[in-house]
Coordinates of N, CA, C and O in Angstrom, one line a residue:
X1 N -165.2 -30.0 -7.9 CA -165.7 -31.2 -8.5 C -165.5 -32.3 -7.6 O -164.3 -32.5 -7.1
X2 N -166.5 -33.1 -7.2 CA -166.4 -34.6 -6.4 C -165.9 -35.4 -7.1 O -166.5 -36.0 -8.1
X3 N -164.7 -35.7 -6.7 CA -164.1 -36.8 -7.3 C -163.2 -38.1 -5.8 O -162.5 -37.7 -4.9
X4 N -163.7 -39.3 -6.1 CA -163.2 -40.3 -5.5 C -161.9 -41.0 -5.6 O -161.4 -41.2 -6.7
X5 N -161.3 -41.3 -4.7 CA -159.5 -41.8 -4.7 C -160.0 -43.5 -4.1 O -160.6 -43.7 -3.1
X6 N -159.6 -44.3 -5.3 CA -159.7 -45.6 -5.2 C -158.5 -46.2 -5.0 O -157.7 -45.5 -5.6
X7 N -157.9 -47.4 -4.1 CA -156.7 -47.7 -4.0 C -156.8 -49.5 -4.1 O -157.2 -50.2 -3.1
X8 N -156.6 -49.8 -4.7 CA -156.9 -51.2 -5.0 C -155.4 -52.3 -4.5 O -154.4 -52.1 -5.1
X9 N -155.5 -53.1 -3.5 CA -154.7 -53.8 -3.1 C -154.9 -55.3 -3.2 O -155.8 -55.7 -2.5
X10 N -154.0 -56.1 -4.0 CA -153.8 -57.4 -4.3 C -152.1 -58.1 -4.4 O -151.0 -57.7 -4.1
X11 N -152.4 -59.1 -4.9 CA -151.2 -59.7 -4.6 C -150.1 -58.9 -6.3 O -148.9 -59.0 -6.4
X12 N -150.6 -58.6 -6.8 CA -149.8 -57.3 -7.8 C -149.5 -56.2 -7.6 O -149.0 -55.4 -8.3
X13 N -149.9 -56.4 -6.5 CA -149.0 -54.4 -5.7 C -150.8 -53.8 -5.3 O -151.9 -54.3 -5.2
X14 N -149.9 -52.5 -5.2 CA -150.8 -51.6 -4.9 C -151.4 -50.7 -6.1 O -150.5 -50.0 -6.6
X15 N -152.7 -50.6 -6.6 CA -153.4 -49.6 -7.8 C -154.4 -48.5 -7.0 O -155.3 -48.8 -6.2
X16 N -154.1 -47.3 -7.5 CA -154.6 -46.1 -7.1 C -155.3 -44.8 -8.4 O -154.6 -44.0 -9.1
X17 N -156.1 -44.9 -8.5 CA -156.6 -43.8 -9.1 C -158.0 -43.4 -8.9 O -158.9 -44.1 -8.4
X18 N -158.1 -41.9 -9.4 CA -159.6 -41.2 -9.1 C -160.3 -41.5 -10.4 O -159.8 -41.8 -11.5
X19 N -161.8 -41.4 -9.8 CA -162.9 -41.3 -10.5 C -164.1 -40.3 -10.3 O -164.4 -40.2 -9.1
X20 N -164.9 -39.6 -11.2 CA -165.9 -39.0 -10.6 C -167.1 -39.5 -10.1 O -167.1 -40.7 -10.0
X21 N -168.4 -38.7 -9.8 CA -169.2 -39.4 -9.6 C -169.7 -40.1 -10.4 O -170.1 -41.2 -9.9
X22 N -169.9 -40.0 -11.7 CA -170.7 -41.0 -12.7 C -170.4 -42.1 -12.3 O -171.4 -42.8 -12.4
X23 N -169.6 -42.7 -12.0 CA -169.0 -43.9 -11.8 C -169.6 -44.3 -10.7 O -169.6 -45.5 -10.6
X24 N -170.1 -43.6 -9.6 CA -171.5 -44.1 -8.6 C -172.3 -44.3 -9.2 O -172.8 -45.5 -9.1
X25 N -173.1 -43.2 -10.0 CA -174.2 -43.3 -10.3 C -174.4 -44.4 -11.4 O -175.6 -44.7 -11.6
X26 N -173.6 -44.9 -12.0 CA -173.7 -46.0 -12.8 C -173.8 -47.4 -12.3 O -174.5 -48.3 -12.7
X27 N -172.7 -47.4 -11.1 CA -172.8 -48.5 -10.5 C -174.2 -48.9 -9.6 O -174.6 -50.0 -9.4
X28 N -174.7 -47.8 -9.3 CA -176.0 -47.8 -8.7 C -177.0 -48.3 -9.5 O -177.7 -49.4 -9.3
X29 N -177.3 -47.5 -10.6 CA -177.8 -47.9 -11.6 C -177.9 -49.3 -12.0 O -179.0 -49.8 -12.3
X30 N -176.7 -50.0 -12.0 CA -176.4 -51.6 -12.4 C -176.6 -52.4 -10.8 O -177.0 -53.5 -10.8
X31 N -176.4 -52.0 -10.2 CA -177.0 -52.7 -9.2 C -178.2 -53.0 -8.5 O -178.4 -54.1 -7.8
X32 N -179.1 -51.7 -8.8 CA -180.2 -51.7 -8.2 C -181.0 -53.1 -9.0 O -182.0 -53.7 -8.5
X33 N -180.1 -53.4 -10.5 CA -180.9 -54.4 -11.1 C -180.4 -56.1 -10.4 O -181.0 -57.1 -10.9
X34 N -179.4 -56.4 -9.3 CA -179.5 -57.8 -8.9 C -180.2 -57.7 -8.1 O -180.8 -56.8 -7.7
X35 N -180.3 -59.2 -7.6 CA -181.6 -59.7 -6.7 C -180.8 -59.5 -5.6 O -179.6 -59.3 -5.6
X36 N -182.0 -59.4 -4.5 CA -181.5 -59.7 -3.2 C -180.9 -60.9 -2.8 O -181.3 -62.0 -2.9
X37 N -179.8 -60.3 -2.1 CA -178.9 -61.6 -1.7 C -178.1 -61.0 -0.3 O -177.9 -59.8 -0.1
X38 N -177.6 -62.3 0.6 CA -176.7 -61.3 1.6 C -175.5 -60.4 1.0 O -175.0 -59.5 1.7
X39 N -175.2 -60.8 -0.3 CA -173.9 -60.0 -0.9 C -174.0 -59.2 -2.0 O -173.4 -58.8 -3.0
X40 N -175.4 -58.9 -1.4 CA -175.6 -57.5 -2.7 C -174.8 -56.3 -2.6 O -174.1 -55.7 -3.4
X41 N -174.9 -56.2 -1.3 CA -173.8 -54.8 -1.2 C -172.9 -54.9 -1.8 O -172.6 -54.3 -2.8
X42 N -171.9 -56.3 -1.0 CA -170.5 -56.2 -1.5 C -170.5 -56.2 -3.3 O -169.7 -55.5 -3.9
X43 N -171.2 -57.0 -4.0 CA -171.6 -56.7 -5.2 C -171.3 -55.5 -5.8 O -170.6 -55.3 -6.7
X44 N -172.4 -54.2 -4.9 CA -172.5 -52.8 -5.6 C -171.8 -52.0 -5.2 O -171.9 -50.8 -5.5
X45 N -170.4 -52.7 -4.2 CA -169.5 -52.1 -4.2 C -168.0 -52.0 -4.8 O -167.1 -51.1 -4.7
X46 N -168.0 -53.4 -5.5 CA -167.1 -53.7 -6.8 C -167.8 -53.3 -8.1 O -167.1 -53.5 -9.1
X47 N -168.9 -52.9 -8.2 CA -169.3 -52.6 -9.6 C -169.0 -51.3 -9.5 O -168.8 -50.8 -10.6
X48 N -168.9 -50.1 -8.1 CA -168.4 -49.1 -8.5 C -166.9 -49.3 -8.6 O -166.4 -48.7 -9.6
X49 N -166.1 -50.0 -7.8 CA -164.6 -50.3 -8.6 C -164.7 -50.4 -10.2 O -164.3 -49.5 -10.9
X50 N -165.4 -51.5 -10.6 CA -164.8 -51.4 -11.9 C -165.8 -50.1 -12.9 O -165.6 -49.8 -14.1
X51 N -166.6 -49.6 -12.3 CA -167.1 -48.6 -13.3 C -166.1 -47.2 -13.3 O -166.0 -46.3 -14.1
X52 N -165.3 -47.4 -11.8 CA -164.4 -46.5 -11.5 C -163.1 -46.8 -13.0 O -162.7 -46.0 -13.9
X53 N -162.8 -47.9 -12.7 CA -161.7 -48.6 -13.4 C -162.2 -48.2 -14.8 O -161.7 -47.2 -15.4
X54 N -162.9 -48.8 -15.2 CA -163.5 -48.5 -16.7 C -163.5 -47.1 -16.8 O -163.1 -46.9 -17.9
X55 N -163.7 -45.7 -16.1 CA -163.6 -44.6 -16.4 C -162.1 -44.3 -16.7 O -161.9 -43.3 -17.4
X56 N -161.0 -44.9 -16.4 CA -159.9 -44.3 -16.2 C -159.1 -45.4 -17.3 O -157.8 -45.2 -17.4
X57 N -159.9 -46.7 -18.2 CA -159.2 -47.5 -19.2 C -158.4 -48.8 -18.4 O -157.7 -49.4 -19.1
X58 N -158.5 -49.2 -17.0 CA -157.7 -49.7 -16.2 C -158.0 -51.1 -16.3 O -157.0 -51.8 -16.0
X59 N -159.3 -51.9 -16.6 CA -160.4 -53.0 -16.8 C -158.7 -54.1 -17.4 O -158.4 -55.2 -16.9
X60 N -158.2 -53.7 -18.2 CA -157.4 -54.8 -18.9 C -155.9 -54.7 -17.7 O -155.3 -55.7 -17.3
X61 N -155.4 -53.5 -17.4 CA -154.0 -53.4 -16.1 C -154.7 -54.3 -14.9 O -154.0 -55.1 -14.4
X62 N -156.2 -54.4 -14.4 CA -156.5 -55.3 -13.3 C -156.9 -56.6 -13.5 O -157.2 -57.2 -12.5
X63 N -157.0 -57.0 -14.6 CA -157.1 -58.1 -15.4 C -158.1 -58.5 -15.7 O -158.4 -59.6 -15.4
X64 N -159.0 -57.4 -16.3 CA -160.3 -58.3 -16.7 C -160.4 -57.8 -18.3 O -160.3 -56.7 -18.7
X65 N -160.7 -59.2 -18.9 CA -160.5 -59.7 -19.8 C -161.3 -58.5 -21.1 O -162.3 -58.0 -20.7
X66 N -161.0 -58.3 -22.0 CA -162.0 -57.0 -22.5 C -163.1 -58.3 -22.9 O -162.7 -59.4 -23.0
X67 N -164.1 -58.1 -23.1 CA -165.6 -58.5 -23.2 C -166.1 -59.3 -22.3 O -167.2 -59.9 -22.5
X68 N -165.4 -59.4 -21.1 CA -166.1 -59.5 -19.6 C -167.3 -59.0 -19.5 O -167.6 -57.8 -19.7
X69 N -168.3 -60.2 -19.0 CA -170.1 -59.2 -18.6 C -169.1 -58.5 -17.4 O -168.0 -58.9 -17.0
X70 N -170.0 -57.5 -17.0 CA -169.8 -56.8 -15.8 C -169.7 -57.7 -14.3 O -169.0 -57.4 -13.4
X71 N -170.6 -59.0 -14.4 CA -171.0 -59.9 -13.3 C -169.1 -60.1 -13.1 O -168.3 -59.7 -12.3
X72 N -169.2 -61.1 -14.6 CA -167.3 -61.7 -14.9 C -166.3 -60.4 -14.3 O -165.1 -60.7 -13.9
X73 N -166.7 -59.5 -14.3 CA -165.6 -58.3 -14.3 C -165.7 -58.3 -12.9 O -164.6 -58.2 -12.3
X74 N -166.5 -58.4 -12.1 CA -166.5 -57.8 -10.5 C -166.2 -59.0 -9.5 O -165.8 -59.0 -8.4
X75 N -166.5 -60.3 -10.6 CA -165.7 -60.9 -9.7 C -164.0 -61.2 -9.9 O -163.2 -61.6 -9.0
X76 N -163.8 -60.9 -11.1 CA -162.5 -61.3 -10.8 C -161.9 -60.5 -9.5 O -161.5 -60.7 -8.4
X77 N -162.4 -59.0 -10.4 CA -161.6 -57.8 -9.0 C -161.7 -57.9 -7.6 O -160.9 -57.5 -6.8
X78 N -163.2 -58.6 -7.4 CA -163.2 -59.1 -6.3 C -162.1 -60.1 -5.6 O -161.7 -59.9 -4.4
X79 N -161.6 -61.2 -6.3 CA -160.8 -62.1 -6.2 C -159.5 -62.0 -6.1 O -158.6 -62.7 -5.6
X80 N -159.5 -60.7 -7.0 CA -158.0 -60.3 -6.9 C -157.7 -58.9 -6.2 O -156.5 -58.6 -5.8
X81 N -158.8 -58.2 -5.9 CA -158.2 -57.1 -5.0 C -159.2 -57.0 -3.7 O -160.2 -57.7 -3.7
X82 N -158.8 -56.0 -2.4 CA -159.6 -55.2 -1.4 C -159.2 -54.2 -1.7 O -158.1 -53.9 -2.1
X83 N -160.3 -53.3 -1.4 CA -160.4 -51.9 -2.0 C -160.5 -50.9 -0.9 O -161.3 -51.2 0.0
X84 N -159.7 -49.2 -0.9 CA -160.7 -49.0 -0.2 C -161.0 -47.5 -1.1 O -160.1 -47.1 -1.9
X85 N -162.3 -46.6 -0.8 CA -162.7 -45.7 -1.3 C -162.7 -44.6 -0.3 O -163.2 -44.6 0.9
X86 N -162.2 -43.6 -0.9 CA -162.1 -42.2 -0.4 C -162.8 -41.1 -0.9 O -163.2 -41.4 -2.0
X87 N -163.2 -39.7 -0.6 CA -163.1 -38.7 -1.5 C -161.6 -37.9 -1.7 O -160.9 -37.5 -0.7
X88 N -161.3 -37.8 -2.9 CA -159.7 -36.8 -3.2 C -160.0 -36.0 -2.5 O -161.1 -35.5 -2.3
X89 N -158.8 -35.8 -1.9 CA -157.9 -34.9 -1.1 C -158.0 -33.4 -1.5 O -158.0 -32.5 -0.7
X90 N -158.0 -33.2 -2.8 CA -158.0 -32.1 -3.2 C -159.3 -31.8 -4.2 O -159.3 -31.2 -5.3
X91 N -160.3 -32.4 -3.5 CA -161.6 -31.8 -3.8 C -162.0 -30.4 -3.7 O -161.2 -30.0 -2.9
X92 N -162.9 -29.3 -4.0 CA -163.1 -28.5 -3.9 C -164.5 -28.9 -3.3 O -165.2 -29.9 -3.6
X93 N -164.8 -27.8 -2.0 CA -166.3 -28.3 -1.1 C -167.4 -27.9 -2.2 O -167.3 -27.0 -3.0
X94 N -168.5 -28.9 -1.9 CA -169.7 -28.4 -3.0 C -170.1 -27.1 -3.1 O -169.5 -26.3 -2.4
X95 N -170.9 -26.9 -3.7 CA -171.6 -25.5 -3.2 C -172.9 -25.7 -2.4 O -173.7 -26.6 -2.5
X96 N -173.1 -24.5 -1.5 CA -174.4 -24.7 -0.9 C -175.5 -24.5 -1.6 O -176.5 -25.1 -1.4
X97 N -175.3 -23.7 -2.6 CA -176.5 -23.4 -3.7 C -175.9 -22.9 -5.1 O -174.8 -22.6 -5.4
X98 N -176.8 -23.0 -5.8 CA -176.4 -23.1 -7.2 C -175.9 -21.6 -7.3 O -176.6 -20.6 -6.9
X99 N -174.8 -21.3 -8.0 CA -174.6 -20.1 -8.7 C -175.6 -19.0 -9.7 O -176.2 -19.6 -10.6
X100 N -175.8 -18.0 -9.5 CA -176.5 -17.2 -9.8 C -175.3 -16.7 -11.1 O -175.6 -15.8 -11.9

């Protein structure tokens, strides 16, 4: 299973946990819908933080407020953390082809 190791560093310590893919594909999903701007990336790359965060219940431990739009949610995290993204360590490799 692909799953991701998030490590979130701010002036509250250090925050670490996995998420799977959905949590790309959603943030993708919500991204593809802002406008072009020079900071779209970094944008669609805090919206996978907190869709990561949101998979694992974490949105209120990194302090965003419960009924935060998503916009409100990525910036705080933005403001309060740098992040960096990995794949777990103890992933198993994909398969080359589908099981029979």
């Amino acid at each position: 299973m692909l799953k991701f190791k998030f490590t979130l560093k701010g002036d509250e310590g250090t925050k670490e946990f996995t998420a799977g893919r959905s949590s790309l594909w959603k943030a993708t999903e919500e991204g593809a819908k802002l406008p072009d701007s020079p900071v779209k990336s970094a944008k669609q790359d805090y919206m996978w933080v907190y869709f990561a965060a949101q998979q694992n219940g974490l949105l209120g431990e990194l302090g965003v407020p419960d009924g935060a739009s998503i916009g409100e949610a990525i910036d705080i995290l933005a403001d309060s953390y740098d992040y960096d993204i990995e794949q777990a360590k103890d992933d198993a490799p994909l398969a080359s082809a589908h099981a029979k």
